[in-house]
GROMACS .gro file of C-alpha atoms in nm:
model
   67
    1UNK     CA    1   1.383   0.518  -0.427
    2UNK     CA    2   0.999   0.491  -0.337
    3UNK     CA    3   0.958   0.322   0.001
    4UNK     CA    4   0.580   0.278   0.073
    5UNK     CA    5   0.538   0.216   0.474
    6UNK     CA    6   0.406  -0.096   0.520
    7UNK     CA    7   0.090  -0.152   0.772
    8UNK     CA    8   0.032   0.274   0.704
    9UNK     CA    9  -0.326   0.344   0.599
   10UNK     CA   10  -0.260   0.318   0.188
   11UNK     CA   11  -0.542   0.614   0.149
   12UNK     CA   12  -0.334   0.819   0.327
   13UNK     CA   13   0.068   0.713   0.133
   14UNK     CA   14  -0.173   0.807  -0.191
   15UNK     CA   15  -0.208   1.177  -0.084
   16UNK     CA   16   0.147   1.148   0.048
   17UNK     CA   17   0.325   1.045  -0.283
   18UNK     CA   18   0.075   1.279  -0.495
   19UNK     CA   19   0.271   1.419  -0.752
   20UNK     CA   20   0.567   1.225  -0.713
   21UNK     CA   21   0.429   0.826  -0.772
   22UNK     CA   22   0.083   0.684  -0.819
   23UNK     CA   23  -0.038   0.452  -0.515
   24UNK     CA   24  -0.305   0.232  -0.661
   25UNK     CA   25  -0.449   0.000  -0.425
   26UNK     CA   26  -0.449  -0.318  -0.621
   27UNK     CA   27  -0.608  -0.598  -0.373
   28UNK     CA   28  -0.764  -0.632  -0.056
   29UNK     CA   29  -0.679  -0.951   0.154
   30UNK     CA   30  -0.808  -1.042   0.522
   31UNK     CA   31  -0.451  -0.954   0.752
   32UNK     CA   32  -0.374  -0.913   1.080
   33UNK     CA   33  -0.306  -0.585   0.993
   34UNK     CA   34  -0.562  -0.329   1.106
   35UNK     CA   35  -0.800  -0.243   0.837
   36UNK     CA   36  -0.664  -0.016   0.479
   37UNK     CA   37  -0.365  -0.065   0.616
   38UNK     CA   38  -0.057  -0.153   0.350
   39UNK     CA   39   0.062  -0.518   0.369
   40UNK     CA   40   0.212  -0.569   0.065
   41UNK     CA   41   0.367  -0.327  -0.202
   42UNK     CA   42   0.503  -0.397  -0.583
   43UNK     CA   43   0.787  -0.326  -0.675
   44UNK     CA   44   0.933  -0.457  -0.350
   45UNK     CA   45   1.033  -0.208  -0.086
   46UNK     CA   46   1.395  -0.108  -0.171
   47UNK     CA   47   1.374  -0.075  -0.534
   48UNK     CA   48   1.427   0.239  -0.705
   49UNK     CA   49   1.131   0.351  -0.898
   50UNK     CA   50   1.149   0.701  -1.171
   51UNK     CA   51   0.892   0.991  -1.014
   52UNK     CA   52   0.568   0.928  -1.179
   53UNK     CA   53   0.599   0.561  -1.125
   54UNK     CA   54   0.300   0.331  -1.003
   55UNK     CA   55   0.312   0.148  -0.715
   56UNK     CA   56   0.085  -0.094  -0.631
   57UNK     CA   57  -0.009  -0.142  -0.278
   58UNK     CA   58  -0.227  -0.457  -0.141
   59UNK     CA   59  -0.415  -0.303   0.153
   60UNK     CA   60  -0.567  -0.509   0.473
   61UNK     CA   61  -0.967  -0.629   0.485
   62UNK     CA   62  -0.838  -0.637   0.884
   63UNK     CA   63  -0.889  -1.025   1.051
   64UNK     CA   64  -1.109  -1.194   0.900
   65UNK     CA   65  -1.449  -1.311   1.146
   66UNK     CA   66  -1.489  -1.658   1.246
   67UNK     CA   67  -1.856  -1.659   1.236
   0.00000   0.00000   0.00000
């Protein structure tokens, strides 16, 4: 089962899972979670995925500015 670490840096779980899934990072959304950062993850955290599988990760834009 592929567990991608939520609020990790996604660049990083890409060179991490190398070889065994394919992180793509599919969107970026303003989060409170700090910038690159995975928020959200498909499939779901928990499923059981074959090795070579993609995952797709949405990664963090960090908080969006109030200006």
């Amino acid at each position: 089962a592929a567990e991608v670490h939520l609020h990790k840096p996604a660049e990083a779980l890409q060179e991490k899972y190398e070889g065994d899934f394919v992180i793509e990072i599919g969107d970026w959304v303003y989060s409170d979670t700090p910038y690159g950062c995975v928020v959200s993850q498909d499939p779901k955290s928990g499923k059981t995925v074959k090795q070579g599988s993609t995952v797709t990760v949405t990664a963090s834009l960090g908080a969006e500015s109030m200006t």
